[in-house]
Coordinates of C-alpha atoms in Angstrom, one line a residue:
X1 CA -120.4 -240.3 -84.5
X2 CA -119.3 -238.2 -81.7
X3 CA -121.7 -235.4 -80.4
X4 CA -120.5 -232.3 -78.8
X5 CA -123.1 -229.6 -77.3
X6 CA -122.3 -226.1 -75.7
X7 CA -124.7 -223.8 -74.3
X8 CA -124.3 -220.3 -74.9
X9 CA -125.7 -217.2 -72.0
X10 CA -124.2 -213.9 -73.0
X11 CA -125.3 -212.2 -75.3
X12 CA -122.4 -209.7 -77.3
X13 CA -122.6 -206.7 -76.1
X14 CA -124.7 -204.3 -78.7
X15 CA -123.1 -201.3 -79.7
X16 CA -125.1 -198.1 -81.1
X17 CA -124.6 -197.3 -84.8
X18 CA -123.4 -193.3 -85.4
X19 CA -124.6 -191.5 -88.5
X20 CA -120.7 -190.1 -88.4
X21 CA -119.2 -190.5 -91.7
X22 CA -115.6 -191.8 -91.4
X23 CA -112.7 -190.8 -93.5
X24 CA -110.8 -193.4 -95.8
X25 CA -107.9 -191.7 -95.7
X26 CA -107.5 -192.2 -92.0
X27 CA -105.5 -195.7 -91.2
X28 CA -106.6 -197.1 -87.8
X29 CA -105.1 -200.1 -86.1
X30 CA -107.7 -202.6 -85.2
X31 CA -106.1 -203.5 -82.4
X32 CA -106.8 -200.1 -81.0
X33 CA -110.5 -200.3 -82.2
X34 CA -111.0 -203.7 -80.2
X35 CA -109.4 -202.2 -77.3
X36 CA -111.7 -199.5 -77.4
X37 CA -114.8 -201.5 -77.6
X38 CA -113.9 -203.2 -74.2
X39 CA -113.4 -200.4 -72.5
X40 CA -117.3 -198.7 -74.4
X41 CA -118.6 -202.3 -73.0
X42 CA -117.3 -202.2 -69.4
X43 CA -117.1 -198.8 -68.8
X44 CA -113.6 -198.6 -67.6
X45 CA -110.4 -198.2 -68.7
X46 CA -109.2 -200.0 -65.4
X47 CA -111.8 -203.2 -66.2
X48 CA -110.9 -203.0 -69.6
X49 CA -107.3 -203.6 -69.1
X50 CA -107.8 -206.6 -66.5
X51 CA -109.9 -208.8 -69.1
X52 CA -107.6 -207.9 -71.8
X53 CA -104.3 -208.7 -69.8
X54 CA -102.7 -205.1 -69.9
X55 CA -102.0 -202.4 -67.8
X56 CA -104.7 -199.3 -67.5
X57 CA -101.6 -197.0 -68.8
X58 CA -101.2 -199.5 -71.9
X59 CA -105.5 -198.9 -72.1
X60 CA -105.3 -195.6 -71.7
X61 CA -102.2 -194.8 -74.2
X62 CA -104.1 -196.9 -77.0
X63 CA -107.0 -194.5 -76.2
X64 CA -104.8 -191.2 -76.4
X65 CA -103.4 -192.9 -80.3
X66 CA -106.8 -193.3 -81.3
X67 CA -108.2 -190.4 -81.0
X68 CA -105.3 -188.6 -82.3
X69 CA -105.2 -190.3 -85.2
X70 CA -109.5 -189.7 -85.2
X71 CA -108.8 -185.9 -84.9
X72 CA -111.5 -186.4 -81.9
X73 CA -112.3 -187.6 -78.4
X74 CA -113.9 -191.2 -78.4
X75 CA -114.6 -191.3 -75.1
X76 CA -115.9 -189.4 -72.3
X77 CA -116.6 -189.1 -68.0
X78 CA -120.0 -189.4 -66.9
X79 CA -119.3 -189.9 -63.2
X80 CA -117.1 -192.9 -62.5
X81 CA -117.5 -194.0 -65.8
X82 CA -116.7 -193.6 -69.1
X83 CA -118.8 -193.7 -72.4
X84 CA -118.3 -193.3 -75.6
X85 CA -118.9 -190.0 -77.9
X86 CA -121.0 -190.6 -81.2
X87 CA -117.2 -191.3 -83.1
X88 CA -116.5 -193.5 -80.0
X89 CA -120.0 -195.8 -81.2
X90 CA -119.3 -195.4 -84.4
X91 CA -115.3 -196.9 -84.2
X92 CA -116.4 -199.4 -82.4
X93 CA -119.4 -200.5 -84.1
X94 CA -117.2 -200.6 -87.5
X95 CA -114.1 -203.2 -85.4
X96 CA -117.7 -205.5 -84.1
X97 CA -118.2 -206.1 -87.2
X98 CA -114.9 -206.5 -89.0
X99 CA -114.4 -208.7 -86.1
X100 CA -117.3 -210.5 -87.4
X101 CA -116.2 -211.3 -91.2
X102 CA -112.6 -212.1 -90.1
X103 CA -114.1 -214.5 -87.5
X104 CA -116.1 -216.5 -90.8
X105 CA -113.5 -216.1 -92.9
X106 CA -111.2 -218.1 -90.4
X107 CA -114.1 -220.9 -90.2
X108 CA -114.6 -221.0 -93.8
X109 CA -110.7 -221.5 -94.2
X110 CA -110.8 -224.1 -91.6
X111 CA -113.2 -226.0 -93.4
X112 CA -111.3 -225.8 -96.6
X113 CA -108.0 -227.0 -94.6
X114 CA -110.0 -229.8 -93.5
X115 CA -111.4 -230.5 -96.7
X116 CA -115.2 -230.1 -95.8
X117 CA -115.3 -232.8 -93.3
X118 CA -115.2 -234.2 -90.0
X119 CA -116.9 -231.6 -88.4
X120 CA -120.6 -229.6 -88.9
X121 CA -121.5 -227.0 -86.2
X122 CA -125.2 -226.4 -85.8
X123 CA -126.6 -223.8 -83.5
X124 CA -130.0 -224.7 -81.9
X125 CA -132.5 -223.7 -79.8
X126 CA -134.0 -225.8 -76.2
X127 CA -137.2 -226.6 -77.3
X128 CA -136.1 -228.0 -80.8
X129 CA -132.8 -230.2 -79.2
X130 CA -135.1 -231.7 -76.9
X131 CA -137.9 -232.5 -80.3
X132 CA -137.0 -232.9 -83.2
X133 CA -133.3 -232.2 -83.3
X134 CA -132.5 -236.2 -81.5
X135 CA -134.1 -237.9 -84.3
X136 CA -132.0 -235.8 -86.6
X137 CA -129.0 -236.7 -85.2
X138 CA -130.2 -240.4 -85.3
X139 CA -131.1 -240.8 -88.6
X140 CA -127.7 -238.7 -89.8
X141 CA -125.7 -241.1 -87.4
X142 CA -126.4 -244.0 -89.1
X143 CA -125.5 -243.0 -92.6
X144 CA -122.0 -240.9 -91.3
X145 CA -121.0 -242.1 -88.0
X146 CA -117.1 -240.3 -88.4
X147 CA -118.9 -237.2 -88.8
X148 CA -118.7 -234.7 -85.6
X149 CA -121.9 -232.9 -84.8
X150 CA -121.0 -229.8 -82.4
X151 CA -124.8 -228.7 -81.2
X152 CA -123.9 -225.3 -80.2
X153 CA -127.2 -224.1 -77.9
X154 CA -128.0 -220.1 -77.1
X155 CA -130.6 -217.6 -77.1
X156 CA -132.2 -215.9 -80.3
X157 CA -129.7 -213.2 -80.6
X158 CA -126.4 -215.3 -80.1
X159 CA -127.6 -218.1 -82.4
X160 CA -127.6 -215.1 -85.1
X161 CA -124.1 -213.7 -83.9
X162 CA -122.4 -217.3 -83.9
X163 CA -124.1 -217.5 -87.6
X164 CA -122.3 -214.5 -88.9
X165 CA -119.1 -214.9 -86.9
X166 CA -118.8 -218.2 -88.5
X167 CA -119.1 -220.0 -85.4
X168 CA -122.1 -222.3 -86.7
X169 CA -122.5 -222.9 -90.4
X170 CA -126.2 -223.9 -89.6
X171 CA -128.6 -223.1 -87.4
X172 CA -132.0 -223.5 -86.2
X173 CA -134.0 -220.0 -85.9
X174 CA -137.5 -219.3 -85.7
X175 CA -140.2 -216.4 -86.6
X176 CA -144.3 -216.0 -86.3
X177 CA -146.2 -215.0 -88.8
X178 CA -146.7 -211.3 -87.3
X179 CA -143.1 -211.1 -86.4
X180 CA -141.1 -212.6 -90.1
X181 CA -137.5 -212.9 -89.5
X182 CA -135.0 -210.0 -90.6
X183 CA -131.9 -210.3 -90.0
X184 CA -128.6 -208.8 -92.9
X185 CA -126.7 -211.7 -93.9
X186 CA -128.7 -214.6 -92.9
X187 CA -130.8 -216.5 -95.6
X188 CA -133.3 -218.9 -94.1
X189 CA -136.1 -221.2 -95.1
X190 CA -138.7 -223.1 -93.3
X191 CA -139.2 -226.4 -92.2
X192 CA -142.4 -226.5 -90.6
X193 CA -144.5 -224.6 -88.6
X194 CA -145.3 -225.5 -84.9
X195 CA -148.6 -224.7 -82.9
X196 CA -148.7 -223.5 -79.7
X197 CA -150.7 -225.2 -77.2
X198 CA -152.2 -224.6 -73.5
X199 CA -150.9 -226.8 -70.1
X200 CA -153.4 -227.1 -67.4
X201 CA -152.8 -229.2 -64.1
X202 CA -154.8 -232.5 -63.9
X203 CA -157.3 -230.9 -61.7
X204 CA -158.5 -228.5 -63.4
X205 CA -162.1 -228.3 -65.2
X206 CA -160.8 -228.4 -68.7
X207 CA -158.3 -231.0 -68.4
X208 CA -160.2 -233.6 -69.8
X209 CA -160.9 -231.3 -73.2
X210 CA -158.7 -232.4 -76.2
X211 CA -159.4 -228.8 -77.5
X212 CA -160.2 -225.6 -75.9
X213 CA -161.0 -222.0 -77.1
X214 CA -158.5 -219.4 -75.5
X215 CA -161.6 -217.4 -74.3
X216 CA -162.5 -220.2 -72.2
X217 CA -159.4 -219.2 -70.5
X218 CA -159.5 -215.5 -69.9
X219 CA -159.9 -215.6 -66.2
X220 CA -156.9 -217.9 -65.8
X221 CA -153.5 -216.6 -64.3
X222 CA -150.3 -217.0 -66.7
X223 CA -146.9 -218.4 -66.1
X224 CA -144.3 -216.6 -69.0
X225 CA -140.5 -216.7 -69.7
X226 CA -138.6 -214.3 -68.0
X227 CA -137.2 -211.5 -70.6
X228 CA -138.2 -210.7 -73.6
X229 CA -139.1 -214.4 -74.1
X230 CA -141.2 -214.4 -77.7
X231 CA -143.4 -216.4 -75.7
X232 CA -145.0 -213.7 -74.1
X233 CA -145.9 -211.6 -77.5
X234 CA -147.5 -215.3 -78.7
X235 CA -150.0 -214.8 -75.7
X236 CA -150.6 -211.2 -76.0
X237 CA -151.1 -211.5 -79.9
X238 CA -153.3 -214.6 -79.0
X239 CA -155.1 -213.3 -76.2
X240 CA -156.1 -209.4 -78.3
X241 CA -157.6 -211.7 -80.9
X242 CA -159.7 -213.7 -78.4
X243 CA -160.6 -210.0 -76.9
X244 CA -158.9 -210.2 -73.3
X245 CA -155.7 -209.3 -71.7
X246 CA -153.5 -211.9 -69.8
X247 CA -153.5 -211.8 -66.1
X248 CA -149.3 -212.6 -65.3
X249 CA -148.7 -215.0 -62.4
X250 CA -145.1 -215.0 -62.2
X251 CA -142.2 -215.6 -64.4
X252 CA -139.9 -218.6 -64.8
X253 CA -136.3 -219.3 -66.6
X254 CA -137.2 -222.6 -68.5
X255 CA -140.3 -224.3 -69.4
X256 CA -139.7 -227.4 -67.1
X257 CA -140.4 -225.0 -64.1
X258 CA -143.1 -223.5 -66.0
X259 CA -144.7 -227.2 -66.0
X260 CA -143.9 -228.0 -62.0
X261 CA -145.5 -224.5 -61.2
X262 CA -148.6 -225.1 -63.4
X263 CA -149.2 -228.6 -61.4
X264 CA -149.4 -227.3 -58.5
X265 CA -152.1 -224.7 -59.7
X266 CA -150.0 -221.7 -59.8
X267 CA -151.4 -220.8 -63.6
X268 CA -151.6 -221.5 -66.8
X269 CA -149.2 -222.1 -69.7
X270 CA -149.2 -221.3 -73.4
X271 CA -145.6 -223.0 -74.9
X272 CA -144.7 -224.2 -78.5
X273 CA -145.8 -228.1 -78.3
X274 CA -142.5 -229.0 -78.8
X275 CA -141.9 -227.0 -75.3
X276 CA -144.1 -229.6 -74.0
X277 CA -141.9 -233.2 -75.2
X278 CA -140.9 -233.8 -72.0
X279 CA -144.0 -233.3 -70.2
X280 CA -144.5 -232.8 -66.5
X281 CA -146.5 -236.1 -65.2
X282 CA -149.5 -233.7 -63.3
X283 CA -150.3 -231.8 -66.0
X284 CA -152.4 -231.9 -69.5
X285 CA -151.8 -230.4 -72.8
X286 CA -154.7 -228.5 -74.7
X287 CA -155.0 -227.8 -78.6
X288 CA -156.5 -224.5 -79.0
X289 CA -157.7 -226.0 -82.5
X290 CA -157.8 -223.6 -85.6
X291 CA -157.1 -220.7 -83.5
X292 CA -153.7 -221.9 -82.5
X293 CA -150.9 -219.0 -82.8
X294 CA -148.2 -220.9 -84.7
X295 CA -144.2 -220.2 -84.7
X296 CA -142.0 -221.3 -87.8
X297 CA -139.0 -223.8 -87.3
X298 CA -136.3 -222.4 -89.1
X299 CA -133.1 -223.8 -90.9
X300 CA -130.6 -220.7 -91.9
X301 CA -126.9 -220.0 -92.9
X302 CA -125.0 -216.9 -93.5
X303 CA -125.2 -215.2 -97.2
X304 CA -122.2 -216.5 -99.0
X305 CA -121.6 -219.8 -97.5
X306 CA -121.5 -222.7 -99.6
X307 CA -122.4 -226.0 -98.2
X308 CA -120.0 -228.5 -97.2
X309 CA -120.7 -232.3 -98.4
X310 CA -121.0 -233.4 -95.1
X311 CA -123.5 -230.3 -94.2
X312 CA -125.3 -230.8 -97.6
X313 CA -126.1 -234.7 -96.3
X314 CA -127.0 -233.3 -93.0
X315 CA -129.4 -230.8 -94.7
X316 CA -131.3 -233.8 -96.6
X317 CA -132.0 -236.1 -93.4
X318 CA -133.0 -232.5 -91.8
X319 CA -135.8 -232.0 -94.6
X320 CA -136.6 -235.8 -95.0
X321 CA -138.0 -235.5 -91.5
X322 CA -139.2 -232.4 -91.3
X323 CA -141.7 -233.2 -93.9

């Protein structure tokens, strides 16, 4: 079976919606709406041309079409930029997500040229392919070793975007209870739920505890994700039940320098336990017992896709060991 992972860092960029109404009488090249988003995205006709291999002129002509076959402006100055007008946001918002079906529909008639097989595409998540995704791929492996797995791995919001676009076929997401997932055009269902738990150095006094009360730790410092990692809302929705409010060391950008900082006493940690499956050698994992915020492990596909054979036996093992 051959494996192929990518990892995924930009996010697409998001684009307002416009309560404009748009005329269906008006015939617009998309062509023209694509080059407009670049330009609402970078801010410039001049940048918007380099990435797209024109010439500003070409840019700015496509521009000049556009709105004359809008009626109005779609974009104006502000400084040495440009932005877009409310029909600007609106045209482009409408091209994202055209974009977006003819993007699936090209997968989907990939996968019927190929006659369902060969190939599944999986979008995933750090904590889960370094769990529970390797004995997945193990146990499928050994039942459909032609099969290609391409482990696509990104943040929250692209792992949603490659869903729709048709870039995975499955993927791993996740929720909280407080926080259920809704997203359009994504179905989901669960797979099991995960605790979170609490890393301490070796030294300190509760290391030797198997299980702790987060109120035993209100006077502790925190290490959180940089971002808007959902990390940090675990804690804070933890830490108002337990009646106290997290004291913020610093920040980091994965969890294995979250672990190196907390053995050397820089603070504590609250993580997922599968955050915690490669575990720093100075440092000890807590239960917080019945209290524990839990996150749900998600398995999800886009509304209309049907299953593949190969992605239906996929979807067995997944659920045989998730149980």
């Amino acid at each position: 079976m051959i494996i192929e992972v990518r990892r995924e860092d930009k996010s697409p960029p998001a684009v307002t919606e416009s309560n404009q109404l748009l005329s269906s009488r008006i015939m617009m090249d998309l062509h023209k709406l694509t080059t407009l988003g670049k330009v609402i995205e970078l801010g410039s006709v001049t940048l918007a041309a380099d990435e797209l291999k024109y010439t500003p002129s070409a840019v700015s002509q496509q521009i000049k079409r556009l709105e004359k076959e809008v009626g109005q402006p779609v974009l104006r100055r502000q400084g040495h930029r440009v932005i877009a007008t409310d029909a600007g946001l609106a045209l482009a918002e409408r091209a994202r997500r055209i974009m977006v079906e003819l993007d699936a529909a090209e997968s989907e008639l990939s996968a019927i040229r190929s006659g369902h097989g060969g190939t599944i595409s999986i979008g995933s998540f750090p904590t889960l392919a370094a769990s529970f995704l390797p004995k997945v791929i193990k146990a499928f492996a050994s039942s459909h070793p032609h099969v290609k797995l391409e482990i696509v791995s990104a943040r929250y919001d692209d792992l949603l975007e490659n869903l729709k676009r048709g870039t995975t076929n499955i993927s791993f997401l996740w929720d909280t209870p407080w926080s259920p997932l809704n997203a359009d055009g994504v179905k989901a269902e669960l797979l099991y739920s995960e605790e979170s738990v609490v890393v301490v150095p070796k030294t300190h006094p509760l290391a030797d505890e198997k299980e702790v009360e987060l109120e035993q730790l209100r006077d502790e410092k925190w290490i959180l994700r940089t971002g808007q990692h959902p990390v940090m809302e675990t804690l804070r929705h933890a830490a108002a039940h337990a009646r106290f409010r997290p004291e913020i060391a610093t920040h980091v950008n994965d969890y294995q320098e979250a672990q190196a900082l907390v053995s050397v006493g820089m603070g504590v940690l609250m993580v997922p336990l599968s955050a915690v499956a490669l575990r720093h050698p100075d440092v000890c994992v807590l239960s917080l017992g019945k209290e524990a915020p839990t996150r749900r492990v998600l398995v999800a596909r886009r509304n209309g896709h049907k299953y593949s054979p190969v992605e239906e036996a996929f979807l067995s093992v997944l659920h045989q060991l998730a149980k």
